[in-house]
XYZ file of C-alpha atoms in Angstrom:
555
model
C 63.986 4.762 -13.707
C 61.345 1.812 -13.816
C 58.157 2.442 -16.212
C 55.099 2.871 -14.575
C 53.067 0.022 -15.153
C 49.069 1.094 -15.772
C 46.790 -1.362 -15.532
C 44.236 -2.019 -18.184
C 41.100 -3.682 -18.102
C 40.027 -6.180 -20.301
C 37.460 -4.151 -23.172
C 40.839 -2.041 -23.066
C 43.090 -4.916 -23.436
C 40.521 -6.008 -26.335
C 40.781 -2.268 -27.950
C 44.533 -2.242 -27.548
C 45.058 -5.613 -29.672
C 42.597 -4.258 -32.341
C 44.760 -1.248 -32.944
C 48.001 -2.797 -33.100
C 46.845 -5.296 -35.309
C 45.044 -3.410 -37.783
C 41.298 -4.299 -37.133
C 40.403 -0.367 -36.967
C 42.420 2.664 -37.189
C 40.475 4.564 -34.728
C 37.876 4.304 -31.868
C 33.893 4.674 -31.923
C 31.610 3.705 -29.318
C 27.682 4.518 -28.325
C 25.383 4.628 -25.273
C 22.201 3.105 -26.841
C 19.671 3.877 -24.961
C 15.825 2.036 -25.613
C 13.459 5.451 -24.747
C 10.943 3.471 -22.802
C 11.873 4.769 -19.328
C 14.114 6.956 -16.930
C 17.567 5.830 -16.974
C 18.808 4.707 -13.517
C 22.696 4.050 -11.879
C 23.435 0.800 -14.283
C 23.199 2.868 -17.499
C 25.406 5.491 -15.705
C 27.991 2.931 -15.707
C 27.501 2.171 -19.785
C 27.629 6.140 -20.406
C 30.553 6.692 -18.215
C 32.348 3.529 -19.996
C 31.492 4.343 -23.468
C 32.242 8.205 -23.392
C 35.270 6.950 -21.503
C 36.910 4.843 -23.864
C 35.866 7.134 -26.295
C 38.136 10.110 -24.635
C 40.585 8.227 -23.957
C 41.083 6.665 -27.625
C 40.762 10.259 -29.014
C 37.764 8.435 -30.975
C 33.791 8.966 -31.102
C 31.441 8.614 -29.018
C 27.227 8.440 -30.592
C 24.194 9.024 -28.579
C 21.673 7.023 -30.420
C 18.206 6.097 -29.726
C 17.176 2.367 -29.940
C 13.842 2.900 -31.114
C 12.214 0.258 -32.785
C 9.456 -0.590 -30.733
C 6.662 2.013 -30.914
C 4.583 0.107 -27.731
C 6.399 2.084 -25.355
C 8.280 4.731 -26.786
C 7.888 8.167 -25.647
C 9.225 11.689 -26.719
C 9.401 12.541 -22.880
C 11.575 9.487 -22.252
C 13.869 10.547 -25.073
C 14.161 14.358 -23.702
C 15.084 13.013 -19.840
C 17.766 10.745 -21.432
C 19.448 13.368 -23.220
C 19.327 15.371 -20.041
C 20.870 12.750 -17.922
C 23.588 12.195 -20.851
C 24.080 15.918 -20.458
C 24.560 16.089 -16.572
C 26.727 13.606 -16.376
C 29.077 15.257 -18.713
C 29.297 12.869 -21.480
C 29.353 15.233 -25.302
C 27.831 13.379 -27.769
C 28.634 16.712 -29.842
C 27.102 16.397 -33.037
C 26.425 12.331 -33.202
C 23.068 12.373 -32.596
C 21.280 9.677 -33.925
C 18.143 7.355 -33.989
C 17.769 3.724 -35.126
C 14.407 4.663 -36.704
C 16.128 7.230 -38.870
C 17.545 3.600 -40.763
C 14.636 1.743 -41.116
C 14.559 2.184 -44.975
C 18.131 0.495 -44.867
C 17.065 -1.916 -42.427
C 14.187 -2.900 -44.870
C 16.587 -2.944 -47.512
C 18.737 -5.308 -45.361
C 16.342 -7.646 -45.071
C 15.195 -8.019 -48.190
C 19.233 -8.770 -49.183
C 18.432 -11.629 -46.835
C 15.438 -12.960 -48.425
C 16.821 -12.881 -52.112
C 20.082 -14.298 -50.891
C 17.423 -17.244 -49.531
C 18.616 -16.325 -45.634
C 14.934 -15.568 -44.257
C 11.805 -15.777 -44.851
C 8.057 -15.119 -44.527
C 6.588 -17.309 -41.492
C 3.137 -17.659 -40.541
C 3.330 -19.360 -37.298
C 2.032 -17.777 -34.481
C 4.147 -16.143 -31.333
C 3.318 -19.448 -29.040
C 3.743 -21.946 -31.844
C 7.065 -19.940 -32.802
C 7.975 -20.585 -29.105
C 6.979 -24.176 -29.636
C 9.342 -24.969 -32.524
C 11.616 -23.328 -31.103
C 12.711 -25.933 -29.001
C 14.395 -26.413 -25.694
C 18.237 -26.270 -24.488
C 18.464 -29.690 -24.472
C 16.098 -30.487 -27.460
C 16.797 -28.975 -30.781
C 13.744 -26.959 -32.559
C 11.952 -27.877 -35.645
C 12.189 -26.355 -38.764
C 8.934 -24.106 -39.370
C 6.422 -25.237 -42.487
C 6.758 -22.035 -44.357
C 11.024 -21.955 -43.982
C 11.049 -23.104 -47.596
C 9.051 -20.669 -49.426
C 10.318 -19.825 -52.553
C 11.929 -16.438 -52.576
C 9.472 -14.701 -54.596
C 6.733 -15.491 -52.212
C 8.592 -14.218 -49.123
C 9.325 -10.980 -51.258
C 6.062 -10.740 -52.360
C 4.609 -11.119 -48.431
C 7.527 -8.856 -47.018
C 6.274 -5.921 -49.355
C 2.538 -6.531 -48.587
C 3.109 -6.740 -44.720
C 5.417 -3.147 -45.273
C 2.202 -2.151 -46.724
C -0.179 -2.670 -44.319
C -2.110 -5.695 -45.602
C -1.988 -8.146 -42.618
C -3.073 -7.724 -39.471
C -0.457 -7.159 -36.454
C 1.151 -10.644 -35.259
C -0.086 -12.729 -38.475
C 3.075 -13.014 -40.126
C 7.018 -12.224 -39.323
C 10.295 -12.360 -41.424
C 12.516 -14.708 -40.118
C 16.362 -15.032 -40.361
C 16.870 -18.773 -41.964
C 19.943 -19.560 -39.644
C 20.245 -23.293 -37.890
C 16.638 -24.861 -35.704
C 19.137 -27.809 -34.234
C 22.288 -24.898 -33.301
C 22.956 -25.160 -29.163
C 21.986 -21.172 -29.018
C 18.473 -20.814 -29.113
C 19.055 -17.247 -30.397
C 20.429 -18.704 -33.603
C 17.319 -20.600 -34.100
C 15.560 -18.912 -37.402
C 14.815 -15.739 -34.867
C 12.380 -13.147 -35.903
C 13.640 -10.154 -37.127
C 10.679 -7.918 -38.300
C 6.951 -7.780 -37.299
C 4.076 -6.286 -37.752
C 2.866 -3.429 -35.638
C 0.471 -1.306 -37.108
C 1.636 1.541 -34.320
C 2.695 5.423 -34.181
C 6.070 5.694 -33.834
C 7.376 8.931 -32.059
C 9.892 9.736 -34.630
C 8.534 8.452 -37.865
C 4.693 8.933 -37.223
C 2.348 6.185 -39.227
C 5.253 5.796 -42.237
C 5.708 2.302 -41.138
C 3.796 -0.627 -39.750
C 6.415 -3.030 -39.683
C 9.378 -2.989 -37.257
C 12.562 -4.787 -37.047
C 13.620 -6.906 -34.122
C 15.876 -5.861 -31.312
C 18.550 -8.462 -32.479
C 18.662 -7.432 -36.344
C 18.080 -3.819 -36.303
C 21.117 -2.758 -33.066
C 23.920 -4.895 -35.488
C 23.173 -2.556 -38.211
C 22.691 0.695 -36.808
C 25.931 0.033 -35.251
C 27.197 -0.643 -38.610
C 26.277 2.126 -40.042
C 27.467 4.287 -38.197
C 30.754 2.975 -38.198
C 30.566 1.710 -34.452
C 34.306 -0.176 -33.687
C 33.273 -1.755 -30.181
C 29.788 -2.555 -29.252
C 29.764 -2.468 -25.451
C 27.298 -3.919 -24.028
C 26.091 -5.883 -20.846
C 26.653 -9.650 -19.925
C 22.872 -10.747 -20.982
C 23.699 -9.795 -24.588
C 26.666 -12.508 -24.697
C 24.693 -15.422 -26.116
C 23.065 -13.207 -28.787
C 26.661 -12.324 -29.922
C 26.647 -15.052 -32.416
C 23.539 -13.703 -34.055
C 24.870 -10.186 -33.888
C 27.781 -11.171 -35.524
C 25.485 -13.019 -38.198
C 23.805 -10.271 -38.930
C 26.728 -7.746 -40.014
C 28.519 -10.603 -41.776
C 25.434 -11.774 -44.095
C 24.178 -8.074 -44.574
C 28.049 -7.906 -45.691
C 29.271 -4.636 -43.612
C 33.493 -4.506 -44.679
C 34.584 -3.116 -41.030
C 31.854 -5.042 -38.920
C 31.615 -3.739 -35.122
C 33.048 -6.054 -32.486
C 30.646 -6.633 -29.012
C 32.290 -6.627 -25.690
C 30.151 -7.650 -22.674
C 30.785 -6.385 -19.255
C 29.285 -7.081 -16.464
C 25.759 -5.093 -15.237
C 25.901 -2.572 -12.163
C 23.852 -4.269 -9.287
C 23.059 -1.889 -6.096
C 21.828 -3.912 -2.854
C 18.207 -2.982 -1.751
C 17.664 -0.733 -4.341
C 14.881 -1.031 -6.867
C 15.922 -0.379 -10.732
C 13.140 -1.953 -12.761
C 10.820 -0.586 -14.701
C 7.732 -2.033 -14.242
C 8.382 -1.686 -10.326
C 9.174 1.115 -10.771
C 6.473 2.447 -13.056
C 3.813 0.570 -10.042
C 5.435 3.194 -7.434
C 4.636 6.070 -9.588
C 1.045 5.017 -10.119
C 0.334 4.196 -6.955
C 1.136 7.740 -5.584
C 4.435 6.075 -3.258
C 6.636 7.950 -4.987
C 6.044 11.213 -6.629
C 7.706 10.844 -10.087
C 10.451 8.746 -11.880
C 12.922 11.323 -10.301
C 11.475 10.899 -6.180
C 15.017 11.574 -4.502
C 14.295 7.535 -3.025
C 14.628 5.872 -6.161
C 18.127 5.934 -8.447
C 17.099 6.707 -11.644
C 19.696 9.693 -12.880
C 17.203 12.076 -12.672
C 16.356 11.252 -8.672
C 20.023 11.061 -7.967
C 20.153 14.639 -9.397
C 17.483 15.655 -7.357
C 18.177 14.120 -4.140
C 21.688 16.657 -4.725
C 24.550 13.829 -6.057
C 26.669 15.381 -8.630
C 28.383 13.929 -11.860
C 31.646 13.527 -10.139
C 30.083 12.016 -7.022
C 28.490 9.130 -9.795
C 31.999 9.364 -11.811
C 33.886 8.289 -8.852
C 31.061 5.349 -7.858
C 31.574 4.141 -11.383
C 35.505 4.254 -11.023
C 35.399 2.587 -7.795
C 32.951 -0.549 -8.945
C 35.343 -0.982 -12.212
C 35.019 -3.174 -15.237
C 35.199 -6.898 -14.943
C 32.810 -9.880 -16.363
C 31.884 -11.513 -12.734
C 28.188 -10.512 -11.503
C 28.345 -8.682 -8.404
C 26.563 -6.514 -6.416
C 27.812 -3.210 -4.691
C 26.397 -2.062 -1.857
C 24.565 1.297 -1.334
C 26.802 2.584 1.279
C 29.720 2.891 -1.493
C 27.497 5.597 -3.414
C 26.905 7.762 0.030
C 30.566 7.596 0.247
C 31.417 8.866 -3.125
C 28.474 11.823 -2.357
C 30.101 12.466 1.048
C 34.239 12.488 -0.323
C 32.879 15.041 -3.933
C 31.166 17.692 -1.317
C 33.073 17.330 2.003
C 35.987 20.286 0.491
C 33.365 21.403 -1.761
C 30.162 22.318 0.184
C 29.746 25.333 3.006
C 29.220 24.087 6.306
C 25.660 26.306 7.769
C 23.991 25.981 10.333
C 20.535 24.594 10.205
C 17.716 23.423 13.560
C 15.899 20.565 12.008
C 13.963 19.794 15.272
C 14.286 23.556 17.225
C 13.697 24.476 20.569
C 14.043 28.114 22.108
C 17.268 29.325 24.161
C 17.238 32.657 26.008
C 20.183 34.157 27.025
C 18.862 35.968 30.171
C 21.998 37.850 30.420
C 22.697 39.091 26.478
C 20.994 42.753 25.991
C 17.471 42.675 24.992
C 17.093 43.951 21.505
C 20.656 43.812 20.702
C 22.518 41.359 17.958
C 26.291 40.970 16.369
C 27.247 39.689 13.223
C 30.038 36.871 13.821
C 32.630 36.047 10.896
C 32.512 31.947 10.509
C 34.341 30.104 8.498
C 32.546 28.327 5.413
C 34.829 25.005 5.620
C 37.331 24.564 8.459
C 38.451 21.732 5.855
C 39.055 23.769 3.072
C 39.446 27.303 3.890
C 39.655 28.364 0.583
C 35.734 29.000 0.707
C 36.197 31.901 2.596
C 33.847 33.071 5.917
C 30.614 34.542 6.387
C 28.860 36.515 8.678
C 26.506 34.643 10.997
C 23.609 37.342 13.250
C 23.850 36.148 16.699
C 21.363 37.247 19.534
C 18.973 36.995 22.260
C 17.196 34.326 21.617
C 18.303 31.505 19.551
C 17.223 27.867 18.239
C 19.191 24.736 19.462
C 18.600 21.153 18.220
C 16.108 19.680 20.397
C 18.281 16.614 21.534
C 21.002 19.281 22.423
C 19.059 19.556 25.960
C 18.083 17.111 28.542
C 16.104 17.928 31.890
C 18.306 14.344 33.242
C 20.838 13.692 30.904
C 22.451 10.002 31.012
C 26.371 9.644 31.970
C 28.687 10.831 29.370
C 26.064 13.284 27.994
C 27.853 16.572 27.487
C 25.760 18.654 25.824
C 23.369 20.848 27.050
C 21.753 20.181 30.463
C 21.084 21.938 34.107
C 24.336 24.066 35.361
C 26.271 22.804 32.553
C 28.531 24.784 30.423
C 28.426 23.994 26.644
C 30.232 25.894 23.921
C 27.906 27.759 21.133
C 29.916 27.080 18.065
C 31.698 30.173 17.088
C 30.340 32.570 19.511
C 30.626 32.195 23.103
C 30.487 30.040 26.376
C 26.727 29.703 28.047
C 25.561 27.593 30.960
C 21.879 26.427 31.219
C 19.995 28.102 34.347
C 16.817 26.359 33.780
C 13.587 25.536 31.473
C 10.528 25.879 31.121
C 7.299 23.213 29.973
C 4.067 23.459 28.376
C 0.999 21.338 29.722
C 1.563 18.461 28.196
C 5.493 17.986 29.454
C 7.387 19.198 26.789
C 9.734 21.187 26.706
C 9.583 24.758 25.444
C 12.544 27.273 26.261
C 15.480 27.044 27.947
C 17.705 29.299 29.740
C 21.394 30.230 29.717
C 23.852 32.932 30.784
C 26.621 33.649 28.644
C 30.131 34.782 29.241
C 31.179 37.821 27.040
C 34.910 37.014 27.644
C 34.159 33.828 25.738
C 33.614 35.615 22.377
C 34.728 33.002 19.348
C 34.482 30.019 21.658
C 37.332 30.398 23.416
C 37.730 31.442 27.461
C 40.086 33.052 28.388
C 41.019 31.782 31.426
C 41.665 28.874 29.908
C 38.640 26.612 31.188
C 37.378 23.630 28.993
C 34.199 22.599 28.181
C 33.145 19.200 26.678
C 30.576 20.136 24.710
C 29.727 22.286 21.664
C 26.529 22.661 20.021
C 25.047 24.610 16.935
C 22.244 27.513 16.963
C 20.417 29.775 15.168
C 19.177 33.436 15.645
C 15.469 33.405 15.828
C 14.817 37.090 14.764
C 16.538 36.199 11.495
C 15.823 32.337 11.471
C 14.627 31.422 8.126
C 11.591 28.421 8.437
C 12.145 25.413 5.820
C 10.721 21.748 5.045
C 13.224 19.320 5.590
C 13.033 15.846 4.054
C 14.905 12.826 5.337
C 15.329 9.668 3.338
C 15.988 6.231 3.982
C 16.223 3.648 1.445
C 12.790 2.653 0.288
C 13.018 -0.800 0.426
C 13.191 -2.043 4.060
C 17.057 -3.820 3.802
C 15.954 -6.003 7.413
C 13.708 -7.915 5.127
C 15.327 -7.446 1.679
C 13.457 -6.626 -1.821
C 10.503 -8.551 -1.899
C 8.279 -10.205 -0.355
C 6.770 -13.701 -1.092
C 4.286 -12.686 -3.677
C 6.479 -10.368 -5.418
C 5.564 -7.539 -4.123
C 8.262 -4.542 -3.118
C 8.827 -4.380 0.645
C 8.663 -0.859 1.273
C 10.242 0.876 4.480
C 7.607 3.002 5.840
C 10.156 5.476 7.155
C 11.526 5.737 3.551
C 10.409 10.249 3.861
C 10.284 11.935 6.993
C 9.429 15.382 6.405
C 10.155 17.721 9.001
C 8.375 21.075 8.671
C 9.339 24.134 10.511
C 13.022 23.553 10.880
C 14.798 27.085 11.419
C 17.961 27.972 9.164
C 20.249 30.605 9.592
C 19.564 33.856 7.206
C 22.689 32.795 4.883
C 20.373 30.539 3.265
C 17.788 33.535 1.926
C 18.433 33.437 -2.202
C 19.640 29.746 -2.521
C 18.290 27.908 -6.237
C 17.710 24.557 -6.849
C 20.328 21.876 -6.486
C 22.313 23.982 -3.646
C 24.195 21.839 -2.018
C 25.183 22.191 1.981
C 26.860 20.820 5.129
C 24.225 20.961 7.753
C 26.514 21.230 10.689
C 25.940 17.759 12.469
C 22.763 17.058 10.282
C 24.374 15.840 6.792
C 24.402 16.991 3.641
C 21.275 18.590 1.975
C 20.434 19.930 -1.349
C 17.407 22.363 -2.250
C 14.936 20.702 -4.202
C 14.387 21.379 -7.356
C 10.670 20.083 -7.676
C 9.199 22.093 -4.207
C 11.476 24.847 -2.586
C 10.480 28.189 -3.396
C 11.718 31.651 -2.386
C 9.423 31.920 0.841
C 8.769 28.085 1.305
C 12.530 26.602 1.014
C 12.354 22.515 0.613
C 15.492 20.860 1.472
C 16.409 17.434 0.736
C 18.970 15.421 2.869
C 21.790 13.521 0.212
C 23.611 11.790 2.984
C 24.096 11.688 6.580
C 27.579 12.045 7.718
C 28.366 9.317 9.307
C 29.327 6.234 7.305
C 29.767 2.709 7.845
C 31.231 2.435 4.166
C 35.134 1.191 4.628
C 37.161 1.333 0.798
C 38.597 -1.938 0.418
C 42.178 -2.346 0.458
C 44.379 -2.313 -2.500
């Protein structure tokens, strides 16, 4: 019997080698989030990977705040991350942690470095920093103050931890290599001062370590085995690497890059993102028509609906971009066994049944899912007078149009056989009632004697009917022209909400909460939203339509 072969990517491939060869005796990775913002779908992709590998190496996995720069830090972005985290099922358990919660040993760190004569106190501004720094082709030149003596930069480290100069008037600087190829390498900054709050550690400190020196060591110290992290961080590897070597860490963490998540037409930046909010165009970092976490939740995806997207895109190191119609798909194949299949009149009009007793109704048993009939049946009122989809009914109806017209015969799902008699118009043209006859023998959808009918339409019992916002959602960047336009600016879709108001839902729906998720029969999937629906003003939102262009690949 042949061994099944399993194919392994290549951070696995990387992990795998480590093991055998003795590099680590166990697994620990980290989502490492900076709290400056609502996460989106890319950082689903480094949670998903991260707790992933963690799982599946019985290792660790650390949730840990990068939060080292106070400018735009907030306690609220910290409490949606951990929410997001949460939803999508990854269990950071008990390995909490925050990078602010080492900045004593990050200050001790750095000091090493200065006594050891590997940075240094530099007085250069930010633009003449950038000057010296050079250019790819041209190497940089070696700052005036990158030979002070050791006690001096000691002396000016303590005072600027102290509070004595003002912010951007001096830095420490790593004393690395101002001619080496990688710009990163050249004498970076790693600590400035920033006489700011910090969320976490209040007004203790006014000097904050760099991005590139502080993540090495908090990964470090907490025993992190593989860094994973996205393509741009590939050329600061070398400093990263630097960093834990000099500081002298005995089992230094290892980066991986991968490459980034990239949805077509969708906007994931922050600062765009942050404009849409404050211009009133959406209503929040979670508006179901962006795809942070949060508005995915809302607009009524799941975790395994995002698990599966992830799964799908895989892990490779080639840029790519994945279009938007793969995530409906991965919404539609989670909730197609999963969600009940109601009956809902987004745009209603009235149909009397001239012929069904006035004043009289039956309860129907329906099934929930003809797909999966393991969610049982219901019972569905039927009367009178129900609501039909407007486009159900045309006064001249075009060849090949079999639903509901003049002396034709249409199936009412589940219930019986009825054929229109007539209609009736308001002033202006439109239409508002239409008339049928039924046939009793018909009861369940089926006649009896056998006669077919091409068409079959859903309803909903007025007397019971229960009246509910609807909100339909196209992307909100308008995909004809793509993402922007010539002056930067976001090309919105201006059909990106449609709310309809007074749509009529059958009574099933009375006592549904907040993320509810349905089949509108013929209408999509929709999802009660969380923000807006109340007990006697439901608010639905639509996830998906059902139809999909969205073909998998072949393998």
């Amino acid at each position: 019997m042949e061994k099944e072969v399993t194919s392994r990517n290549f951070i696995e491939q990387a992990i795998d080698k480590d093991l055998s060869e003795g590099v680590y005796d166990h697994v620990c990775t980290r989502f490492p989030p900076e709290p400056n913002g609502y996460l989106h779908i890319g950082h689903a992709k480094s949670i998903l990977l991260n707790y992933g590998l963690a799982q599946q190496y019985h290792g660790q996995f650390n949730l840990r705040f990068d939060d080292t720069n106070p400018t735009k830090e907030k306690t609220e972005f910290v409490d949606s991350i951990k929410e997001d985290i949460q939803w999508l099922g990854a269990d950071w358990g008990d390995h909490l942690y925050f990078a602010s919660d080492y900045f004593e040993q990050m200050y001790e760190a750095a000091v090493k470095l200065i006594k050891e004569g590997k940075a240094f106190v530099c007085d250069l501004s930010a633009e003449e920093i950038r000057e010296y720094r050079g250019t790819l082709k041209e190497p940089g030149k070696e700052s005036p103050y990158r030979n002070r003596s050791v006690e001096e930069s000691l002396d000016m480290f303590r005072r600027m931890r102290d509070g004595e100069y003002p912010d951007g008037s001096k830095v420490l600087r790593a004393k690395i290599d101002m001619s080496s190829p990688n710009i990163n390498m050249r004498d970076p900054v790693i600590y400035r001062v920033a006489h700011m709050t910090h969320h976490n550690t209040g007004d203790k400190w006014c000097i904050y370590p760099m991005y590139d020196f502080a993540h090495p060591i908090e990964d470090a110290i907490e025993g992190i085995t593989h860094s994973i992290c996205t393509l741009e961080f590939e050329d600061h590897r070398p400093l990263y690497d630097w960093v834990v070597r000099e500081i002298g860490y005995e089992m230094p963490p290892r980066q991986i890059e991968f490459a980034k998540l990239y949805l077509t037409n969708v906007v994931t930046g922050k600062r765009y993102i942050k404009k849409l909010v404050e211009e009133g165009i959406v209503d929040g970092w979670d508006d179901p028509r962006l795809v942070s976490i949060a508005a995915l939740r809302r607009r009524g995806f799941t975790p395994d609906s995002i698990k599966l997207f992830v799964e799908l895109c895989g892990v490779s190191k080639a840029h790519s971009s994945v279009d938007y119609a793969m995530l409906e798909y991965c919404i539609r194949e989670d909730l197609k066994l999963k969600a009940s299949r109601m009956m809902a009149i987004l745009k209603p009009v009235k149909l009397i049944i001239d012929n069904y007793p006035k004043g009289q109704t039956e309860e129907l048993e329906v099934p929930n899912n003809m797909e999966h009939p393991e969610l049982g049946t219901r019972k569905v009122t039927f009367g009178r007078e129900l609501y039909i989809e407007q486009e159900d009914f045309m006064e001249e109806p075009p060849r090949k149009y079999f639903r509901m017209f003049p002396g034709n015969e249409v199936r009412l799902m589940n219930a019986y056989f009825v054929t229109c008699t007539g209609f009736e118009k308001d002033a202006d043209g439109n239409i508002t009632e239409i008339h049928c006859t039924y046939d009793p023998a018909s009861k369940g959808g089926n006649s009896p004697d056998g006669r077919k009918v091409k068409g079959t339409i859903h309803w909903v019992e007025a007397t019971t009917a229960l009246n509910a916002e609807c909100r339909l959602y196209e992307n909100i960047i308008d995909e004809e022209k793509g993402v922007y336009n010539e002056d930067g600016s976001l090309n919105l879709n201006p059909n990106s909400l449609v709310i309809l108001k007074d749509c009529m839902l059958e009574a099933n729906f009375a006592g549904v909460k907040a993320y509810d998720k349905f089949q509108f029969v013929r209408n999509g999937f929709f999802c009660v939203d969380s923000h807006d629906s109340k007990p006697d003003g439901l608010v639905f939102n639509r996830i998906v339509s059902l139809k999909s262009s969205f073909k998998l690949p072949a393998k």
